[in-house]
CSV table of C-alpha atoms in Angstrom, one decimal:
chain,number,residue,atom,x,y,z
A,1,UNK,CA,0.0,0.0,0.0
A,2,UNK,CA,2.8,2.4,0.9
A,3,UNK,CA,4.6,1.5,-2.4
A,4,UNK,CA,1.3,2.3,-4.3
A,5,UNK,CA,1.2,5.7,-2.5
A,6,UNK,CA,4.7,6.5,-3.5
A,7,UNK,CA,3.8,5.6,-7.1
A,8,UNK,CA,0.7,7.9,-7.0
A,9,UNK,CA,2.5,10.9,-5.6
A,10,UNK,CA,4.3,11.9,-8.9
A,11,UNK,CA,1.0,11.5,-10.7
A,12,UNK,CA,-0.8,13.7,-8.1
A,13,UNK,CA,2.0,16.3,-8.4
A,14,UNK,CA,1.8,16.3,-12.1
A,15,UNK,CA,-2.0,16.6,-12.0
A,16,UNK,CA,-1.7,19.5,-9.5
A,17,UNK,CA,0.9,21.3,-11.7
A,18,UNK,CA,-1.3,20.9,-14.8
A,19,UNK,CA,-4.4,22.1,-13.0
A,20,UNK,CA,-2.6,25.0,-11.5
A,21,UNK,CA,-1.1,26.0,-14.9
A,22,UNK,CA,-4.5,25.8,-16.5
A,23,UNK,CA,-6.0,27.8,-13.7
A,24,UNK,CA,-3.3,30.5,-14.1
A,25,UNK,CA,-4.0,30.5,-17.8
A,26,UNK,CA,-7.7,30.9,-17.3
A,27,UNK,CA,-7.2,33.7,-14.8
A,28,UNK,CA,-4.8,35.5,-17.2
A,29,UNK,CA,-7.2,35.0,-20.1
A,30,UNK,CA,-10.1,36.3,-18.0
A,31,UNK,CA,-8.0,39.3,-17.0
A,32,UNK,CA,-7.0,40.0,-20.7
A,33,UNK,CA,-10.6,39.6,-21.8
A,34,UNK,CA,-11.7,42.1,-19.1
A,35,UNK,CA,-9.1,44.6,-20.1
A,36,UNK,CA,-9.9,44.3,-23.8
A,37,UNK,CA,-13.5,44.7,-23.1
A,38,UNK,CA,-12.9,47.8,-21.0
A,39,UNK,CA,-10.5,49.2,-23.6
A,40,UNK,CA,-13.1,48.7,-26.3
A,41,UNK,CA,-15.7,50.4,-24.2
A,42,UNK,CA,-13.4,53.5,-23.8
A,43,UNK,CA,-12.8,53.7,-27.5
A,44,UNK,CA,-16.6,53.4,-28.1
A,45,UNK,CA,-17.1,56.4,-25.9
A,46,UNK,CA,-14.6,58.3,-28.0
A,47,UNK,CA,-16.2,57.2,-31.3
A,48,UNK,CA,-19.6,58.3,-29.9
A,49,UNK,CA,-18.1,61.7,-29.3
A,50,UNK,CA,-18.3,61.3,-25.6
A,51,UNK,CA,-14.7,62.4,-25.3
A,52,UNK,CA,-14.6,63.3,-21.6
A,53,UNK,CA,-16.1,60.0,-20.5
A,54,UNK,CA,-14.0,58.0,-23.0
A,55,UNK,CA,-10.7,59.6,-21.9
A,56,UNK,CA,-11.5,59.1,-18.2
A,57,UNK,CA,-12.3,55.5,-18.8
A,58,UNK,CA,-9.1,54.8,-20.7
A,59,UNK,CA,-7.0,56.6,-18.1
A,60,UNK,CA,-8.5,54.5,-15.4
A,61,UNK,CA,-7.7,51.4,-17.4
A,62,UNK,CA,-4.1,52.6,-17.7
A,63,UNK,CA,-3.8,52.4,-14.0
A,64,UNK,CA,-4.9,48.7,-14.3
A,65,UNK,CA,-2.5,47.7,-17.1
A,66,UNK,CA,0.5,49.5,-18.6
A,67,UNK,CA,1.2,46.7,-21.1
A,68,UNK,CA,-0.6,48.7,-23.9
A,69,UNK,CA,1.6,51.7,-23.6
A,70,UNK,CA,1.9,52.1,-27.4
A,71,UNK,CA,-1.9,52.4,-27.6
A,72,UNK,CA,-1.9,55.3,-25.1
A,73,UNK,CA,1.0,57.0,-26.9
A,74,UNK,CA,-1.0,56.8,-30.1
A,75,UNK,CA,-4.1,58.1,-28.3
A,76,UNK,CA,-2.1,61.0,-26.8
A,77,UNK,CA,-0.7,61.9,-30.2
A,78,UNK,CA,-4.2,62.0,-31.6
A,79,UNK,CA,-5.2,64.4,-28.9
A,80,UNK,CA,-2.2,66.6,-29.5
A,81,UNK,CA,-2.9,66.8,-33.3
A,82,UNK,CA,-6.5,67.8,-32.4
A,83,UNK,CA,-5.1,70.6,-30.2
A,84,UNK,CA,-6.4,68.9,-27.0
A,85,UNK,CA,-3.0,69.4,-25.3
A,86,UNK,CA,-4.3,69.1,-21.7
A,87,UNK,CA,-5.5,65.5,-22.4
A,88,UNK,CA,-2.3,64.6,-24.2
A,89,UNK,CA,-0.3,65.9,-21.2
A,90,UNK,CA,-2.4,64.0,-18.7
A,91,UNK,CA,-1.9,60.7,-20.5
A,92,UNK,CA,1.9,61.2,-20.9
A,93,UNK,CA,2.2,62.3,-17.2
A,94,UNK,CA,0.4,59.2,-16.1
A,95,UNK,CA,2.5,57.0,-18.3
A,96,UNK,CA,5.7,58.3,-16.8
A,97,UNK,CA,4.4,57.5,-13.3
A,98,UNK,CA,3.7,53.9,-14.1
A,99,UNK,CA,6.2,51.7,-12.1
A,100,UNK,CA,6.2,48.8,-14.5
A,101,UNK,CA,7.3,50.7,-17.6
A,102,UNK,CA,10.9,50.0,-18.8
A,103,UNK,CA,13.4,52.8,-19.0
A,104,UNK,CA,13.1,53.2,-22.8
A,105,UNK,CA,9.3,53.5,-22.6
A,106,UNK,CA,9.7,56.2,-19.9
A,107,UNK,CA,12.1,58.1,-22.2
A,108,UNK,CA,9.7,58.0,-25.1
A,109,UNK,CA,6.8,59.1,-22.9
A,110,UNK,CA,8.9,62.0,-21.5
A,111,UNK,CA,9.9,63.1,-25.0
A,112,UNK,CA,6.3,63.2,-26.0
A,113,UNK,CA,5.4,65.1,-22.9
A,114,UNK,CA,8.1,67.7,-23.7
A,115,UNK,CA,6.5,68.1,-27.2
A,116,UNK,CA,3.1,68.6,-25.6
A,117,UNK,CA,4.6,71.3,-23.3
A,118,UNK,CA,6.3,73.1,-26.3
A,119,UNK,CA,3.0,73.2,-28.2
A,120,UNK,CA,1.2,74.4,-25.1
A,121,UNK,CA,3.8,77.2,-24.6
A,122,UNK,CA,4.9,75.7,-21.3
A,123,UNK,CA,8.6,76.0,-22.3
A,124,UNK,CA,10.1,75.6,-18.8
A,125,UNK,CA,8.3,72.2,-18.4
A,126,UNK,CA,9.5,71.2,-21.8
A,127,UNK,CA,13.1,72.2,-21.1
A,128,UNK,CA,13.2,70.3,-17.8
A,129,UNK,CA,12.1,67.1,-19.4
A,130,UNK,CA,14.4,67.5,-22.4
A,131,UNK,CA,17.4,68.2,-20.1
A,132,UNK,CA,16.7,64.9,-18.2
A,133,UNK,CA,16.7,63.0,-21.5
A,134,UNK,CA,19.9,64.7,-22.8
A,135,UNK,CA,21.7,63.9,-19.6
A,136,UNK,CA,20.5,60.3,-20.0
A,137,UNK,CA,22.1,60.2,-23.5
A,138,UNK,CA,18.8,60.0,-25.3
A,139,UNK,CA,19.8,61.6,-28.7
A,140,UNK,CA,16.2,61.8,-29.9
A,141,UNK,CA,15.8,64.7,-27.5
A,142,UNK,CA,18.4,66.8,-29.3
A,143,UNK,CA,16.2,68.1,-32.1
A,144,UNK,CA,13.4,69.4,-29.9
A,145,UNK,CA,15.9,70.8,-27.5
A,146,UNK,CA,17.7,72.7,-30.3
A,147,UNK,CA,14.3,73.9,-31.6
A,148,UNK,CA,13.4,75.0,-28.1
A,149,UNK,CA,16.6,77.1,-27.6
A,150,UNK,CA,16.2,78.5,-31.1
A,151,UNK,CA,12.7,79.6,-30.3
A,152,UNK,CA,13.7,81.2,-26.9
A,153,UNK,CA,17.0,82.5,-28.3
A,154,UNK,CA,18.9,80.9,-25.4
A,155,UNK,CA,22.1,80.6,-27.5
A,156,UNK,CA,24.4,80.2,-24.5
A,157,UNK,CA,22.3,77.4,-23.1
A,158,UNK,CA,22.6,75.6,-26.4
A,159,UNK,CA,26.4,76.0,-26.4
A,160,UNK,CA,26.6,74.8,-22.8
A,161,UNK,CA,24.6,71.7,-23.7
A,162,UNK,CA,26.9,71.0,-26.6
A,163,UNK,CA,30.0,71.4,-24.6
A,164,UNK,CA,28.7,69.0,-21.9
A,165,UNK,CA,27.4,66.3,-24.3
A,166,UNK,CA,29.3,66.8,-27.5
A,167,UNK,CA,29.3,63.1,-28.2
A,168,UNK,CA,25.6,63.2,-29.0
A,169,UNK,CA,26.0,65.7,-31.8
A,170,UNK,CA,27.0,63.4,-34.6
A,171,UNK,CA,24.9,64.6,-37.5
A,172,UNK,CA,25.3,67.6,-39.8
A,173,UNK,CA,22.0,69.2,-38.8
A,174,UNK,CA,22.7,69.4,-35.1
A,175,UNK,CA,26.3,70.6,-35.8
A,176,UNK,CA,24.9,73.4,-38.1
A,177,UNK,CA,22.5,74.4,-35.3
A,178,UNK,CA,25.3,74.6,-32.6
A,179,UNK,CA,27.6,76.4,-35.0
A,180,UNK,CA,24.9,79.1,-35.4
A,181,UNK,CA,24.4,79.2,-31.6
A,182,UNK,CA,28.2,79.9,-31.3
A,183,UNK,CA,27.8,82.6,-34.0
A,184,UNK,CA,25.0,84.3,-32.2
A,185,UNK,CA,27.0,84.3,-28.9
A,186,UNK,CA,29.9,85.7,-30.8
A,187,UNK,CA,27.8,88.6,-32.2
A,188,UNK,CA,26.2,89.3,-28.8
A,189,UNK,CA,29.5,89.2,-26.9
A,190,UNK,CA,31.6,90.8,-29.7
A,191,UNK,CA,34.0,87.9,-29.3
A,192,UNK,CA,35.4,86.2,-32.4
A,193,UNK,CA,36.7,83.2,-30.5
A,194,UNK,CA,33.2,81.8,-30.6
A,195,UNK,CA,33.3,81.9,-34.4
A,196,UNK,CA,36.6,80.0,-34.3
A,197,UNK,CA,35.1,77.4,-31.9
A,198,UNK,CA,32.2,77.0,-34.4
A,199,UNK,CA,34.7,75.9,-37.1
A,200,UNK,CA,35.9,73.0,-35.0
A,201,UNK,CA,32.7,71.0,-34.8
A,202,UNK,CA,32.4,67.4,-36.2
A,203,UNK,CA,30.8,68.8,-39.3
A,204,UNK,CA,31.8,72.2,-40.9
A,205,UNK,CA,29.0,74.7,-41.1
A,206,UNK,CA,28.5,77.6,-43.5
A,207,UNK,CA,28.0,80.6,-41.2
A,208,UNK,CA,31.2,80.6,-39.1
A,209,UNK,CA,33.4,80.7,-42.3
A,210,UNK,CA,31.1,83.4,-43.8
A,211,UNK,CA,31.2,85.5,-40.6
A,212,UNK,CA,35.0,85.2,-40.2
A,213,UNK,CA,35.5,86.2,-43.8
A,214,UNK,CA,33.1,89.1,-43.5
A,215,UNK,CA,34.8,90.4,-40.3
A,216,UNK,CA,38.2,90.2,-42.1
A,217,UNK,CA,36.8,91.9,-45.2
A,218,UNK,CA,35.4,94.8,-43.1
A,219,UNK,CA,38.8,95.2,-41.5
A,220,UNK,CA,40.4,95.2,-44.9
A,221,UNK,CA,42.4,92.1,-44.0
A,222,UNK,CA,42.1,90.7,-47.5
A,223,UNK,CA,44.4,87.7,-46.9
A,224,UNK,CA,42.2,86.4,-44.1
A,225,UNK,CA,39.1,87.1,-46.0
A,226,UNK,CA,40.4,85.1,-48.9
A,227,UNK,CA,41.4,82.3,-46.6
A,228,UNK,CA,38.0,81.9,-45.0
A,229,UNK,CA,35.9,82.6,-48.1
A,230,UNK,CA,38.0,80.4,-50.3
A,231,UNK,CA,37.4,77.5,-47.8
A,232,UNK,CA,33.7,78.4,-47.7
A,233,UNK,CA,33.2,78.3,-51.5
A,234,UNK,CA,35.3,75.1,-51.9
A,235,UNK,CA,33.3,73.2,-49.2
A,236,UNK,CA,29.9,74.8,-50.1
A,237,UNK,CA,29.8,75.8,-53.8
A,238,UNK,CA,26.1,76.6,-53.6
A,239,UNK,CA,27.0,79.4,-51.2
A,240,UNK,CA,29.5,81.1,-53.6
A,241,UNK,CA,27.0,83.7,-54.8
A,242,UNK,CA,26.9,85.2,-51.3
A,243,UNK,CA,30.6,86.2,-51.3
A,244,UNK,CA,32.0,85.9,-54.8
A,245,UNK,CA,32.0,89.6,-55.7
A,246,UNK,CA,33.6,90.6,-52.4
A,247,UNK,CA,36.0,87.7,-52.7
A,248,UNK,CA,37.0,89.0,-56.1
A,249,UNK,CA,37.6,92.5,-54.7
A,250,UNK,CA,40.0,91.0,-52.1
A,251,UNK,CA,42.0,89.3,-54.9
A,252,UNK,CA,42.1,92.5,-56.9
A,253,UNK,CA,43.2,94.6,-53.9
A,254,UNK,CA,46.2,92.2,-53.6
A,255,UNK,CA,46.8,92.3,-57.4
A,256,UNK,CA,46.4,88.6,-57.7
A,257,UNK,CA,43.3,88.5,-59.9
A,258,UNK,CA,44.6,85.5,-61.9
A,259,UNK,CA,44.4,83.5,-58.7
A,260,UNK,CA,40.8,84.4,-58.4
A,261,UNK,CA,40.0,83.1,-61.8
A,262,UNK,CA,42.0,80.0,-60.9
A,263,UNK,CA,39.5,79.5,-58.0
A,264,UNK,CA,36.6,80.0,-60.4
A,265,UNK,CA,38.0,77.2,-62.6
A,266,UNK,CA,38.1,74.9,-59.5
A,267,UNK,CA,34.5,75.8,-58.7
A,268,UNK,CA,33.1,75.4,-62.2
A,269,UNK,CA,32.2,71.6,-62.1
A,270,UNK,CA,29.8,72.0,-59.2
A,271,UNK,CA,28.9,75.7,-59.7
A,272,UNK,CA,25.7,77.5,-60.6
A,273,UNK,CA,25.4,80.2,-63.3
A,274,UNK,CA,27.0,82.9,-61.2
A,275,UNK,CA,30.4,81.1,-61.3
A,276,UNK,CA,30.0,80.4,-65.0
A,277,UNK,CA,29.4,84.1,-65.6
A,278,UNK,CA,32.6,84.9,-63.6
A,279,UNK,CA,34.5,82.4,-65.8
A,280,UNK,CA,33.2,84.2,-68.9
A,281,UNK,CA,34.2,87.6,-67.4
A,282,UNK,CA,37.7,86.2,-67.1
A,283,UNK,CA,37.7,85.1,-70.7
A,284,UNK,CA,36.5,88.6,-71.8
A,285,UNK,CA,39.3,90.3,-69.8
A,286,UNK,CA,41.8,88.1,-71.5
A,287,UNK,CA,40.4,89.1,-74.9
A,288,UNK,CA,38.5,85.8,-75.6
A,289,UNK,CA,35.0,87.2,-76.1
A,290,UNK,CA,34.1,84.6,-78.7
A,291,UNK,CA,35.1,81.8,-76.4
A,292,UNK,CA,33.1,83.3,-73.6
A,293,UNK,CA,30.0,83.5,-75.9
A,294,UNK,CA,30.5,79.9,-77.0
A,295,UNK,CA,31.0,78.6,-73.5
A,296,UNK,CA,27.9,80.4,-72.1
A,297,UNK,CA,25.7,79.4,-75.1
A,298,UNK,CA,26.7,75.7,-74.7
A,299,UNK,CA,26.1,75.9,-70.9
A,300,UNK,CA,22.6,77.5,-71.4
A,301,UNK,CA,21.6,74.7,-73.8
A,302,UNK,CA,22.3,72.2,-71.0
A,303,UNK,CA,21.1,74.2,-68.1
A,304,UNK,CA,18.8,77.1,-69.0
A,305,UNK,CA,19.2,80.2,-66.8
A,306,UNK,CA,17.6,83.6,-67.0
A,307,UNK,CA,20.7,85.3,-65.4
A,308,UNK,CA,23.0,83.5,-67.8
A,309,UNK,CA,20.8,84.6,-70.7
A,310,UNK,CA,21.0,88.2,-69.5
A,311,UNK,CA,24.8,88.1,-69.4
A,312,UNK,CA,24.9,86.5,-72.9
A,313,UNK,CA,22.8,89.4,-74.2
A,314,UNK,CA,25.3,91.8,-72.8
A,315,UNK,CA,28.2,89.9,-74.5
A,316,UNK,CA,26.3,89.9,-77.8
A,317,UNK,CA,25.4,93.5,-77.5
A,318,UNK,CA,29.0,94.6,-77.0
A,319,UNK,CA,30.0,92.5,-80.0
A,320,UNK,CA,27.2,93.5,-82.4
A,321,UNK,CA,26.9,97.3,-82.5
A,322,UNK,CA,24.2,97.3,-85.2
A,323,UNK,CA,21.7,95.5,-83.0
A,324,UNK,CA,23.1,96.8,-79.7
A,325,UNK,CA,20.0,98.9,-78.9
A,326,UNK,CA,17.6,96.0,-79.5
A,327,UNK,CA,19.7,93.6,-77.3
A,328,UNK,CA,20.0,96.1,-74.5
A,329,UNK,CA,16.2,96.6,-74.5
A,330,UNK,CA,15.7,92.8,-74.3
A,331,UNK,CA,18.2,92.6,-71.5
A,332,UNK,CA,16.4,95.4,-69.7
A,333,UNK,CA,13.2,93.4,-69.8
A,334,UNK,CA,15.0,90.3,-68.6
A,335,UNK,CA,16.7,92.0,-65.7
A,336,UNK,CA,13.3,93.5,-64.7
A,337,UNK,CA,11.9,90.0,-64.6
A,338,UNK,CA,14.8,88.7,-62.6
A,339,UNK,CA,14.3,91.5,-59.9
A,340,UNK,CA,10.9,90.1,-59.1
A,341,UNK,CA,12.2,86.6,-58.3
A,342,UNK,CA,13.3,85.5,-54.8
A,343,UNK,CA,17.1,85.4,-54.2
A,344,UNK,CA,17.0,82.6,-51.7
A,345,UNK,CA,15.2,79.3,-51.2
A,346,UNK,CA,15.0,76.7,-48.4
A,347,UNK,CA,16.3,73.4,-49.8
A,348,UNK,CA,14.2,71.5,-47.2
A,349,UNK,CA,10.7,73.1,-47.3
A,350,UNK,CA,10.9,75.4,-50.4
A,351,UNK,CA,10.4,78.7,-48.5
A,352,UNK,CA,11.6,81.6,-50.7
A,353,UNK,CA,12.8,85.1,-49.8
A,354,UNK,CA,14.7,88.1,-51.0
A,355,UNK,CA,16.6,88.0,-47.7
A,356,UNK,CA,19.0,85.5,-46.3
A,357,UNK,CA,17.9,83.7,-43.2
A,358,UNK,CA,20.3,81.4,-41.3
A,359,UNK,CA,17.2,79.8,-39.6
A,360,UNK,CA,14.4,79.1,-42.1
A,361,UNK,CA,11.3,80.9,-40.9
A,362,UNK,CA,9.1,78.2,-42.2
A,363,UNK,CA,10.6,74.8,-41.2
A,364,UNK,CA,13.0,76.1,-38.5
A,365,UNK,CA,16.0,74.4,-40.0
A,366,UNK,CA,19.4,76.0,-39.7
A,367,UNK,CA,21.4,76.8,-42.9
A,368,UNK,CA,18.8,75.3,-45.2
A,369,UNK,CA,18.1,78.7,-46.9
A,370,UNK,CA,20.6,79.1,-49.8
A,371,UNK,CA,20.9,81.2,-53.0
A,372,UNK,CA,18.2,79.9,-55.3
A,373,UNK,CA,19.1,77.6,-58.2
A,374,UNK,CA,17.3,76.6,-61.4
A,375,UNK,CA,15.9,78.8,-64.2
A,376,UNK,CA,15.6,82.0,-62.1
A,377,UNK,CA,18.4,81.3,-59.7
A,378,UNK,CA,22.2,81.8,-59.2
């Protein structure tokens, strides 16, 4: 009998284990069914336009289960898009307080909360949350933090953030933003060392080289102006129209104009029509007018340009005295048309302007506004 009892004990244990497991499964299933039912009920409230009741129902459910955090993030994003920022904030704040969320989920929720605060104009709250994320090495917080400091014009705070966490600034966009922060601090403090610091970032930006060249040019330090602007035009050929005339005057002041046209030759492969016109001017100065006309005509066939056409008319007018008056009248009409066209365009959102902006007024991107290209451009 005792032996039989010992034989039955493993069977009983196995039976108990199976029953217990099934019981736990049934309990978990029942719990999930209940949560799903309650979740569906909350969504139904929302669909029936009973927003207040639906939101409260879902928030109460959140306190029961945080497993569906992605659903709540989606819901909060929906509220934010609808402009119901108080509701989005409430959901994100409750999510952050959930003890069973992992650290990455908390970071995502905190980032979304910061975005809510920015849209609501609660900038101090947004900054405090973004600072926490940056200190934790969460690089996704960099873009909204940069946008926040750009909006509040807290240039020094942006510089301090970079100097404390420079390893996070790995892409060109963030480096361009910080470079401009340095430039703004340099202008406010009248201290050029910040311009120099801006040239030492992981990615070279446009504005520091432009500002350093401009400062040297204003001080009639032609050698330094050439150094900075030559580097600028070599690294960013699309920016050449900004400085090319002043750069030419620096070379002329030093009686090394031939070196200027040497630079123009280097820029030609990636240049717009402005550099091509400079190349033609060099040919004209050396007496090769026919070659200049041929070069520009061939270039316009491949890449039509109103500005290039205007200069071609000037070349033809100077060469053909008989029809000079007619060509000059046509050129006058062309230049009048050109004057109505924007000089600059954002290469990210398409914003156009007659004025240069380092920060695009439309998409809030640093250094995306450049001299316009294409048929009407430079």
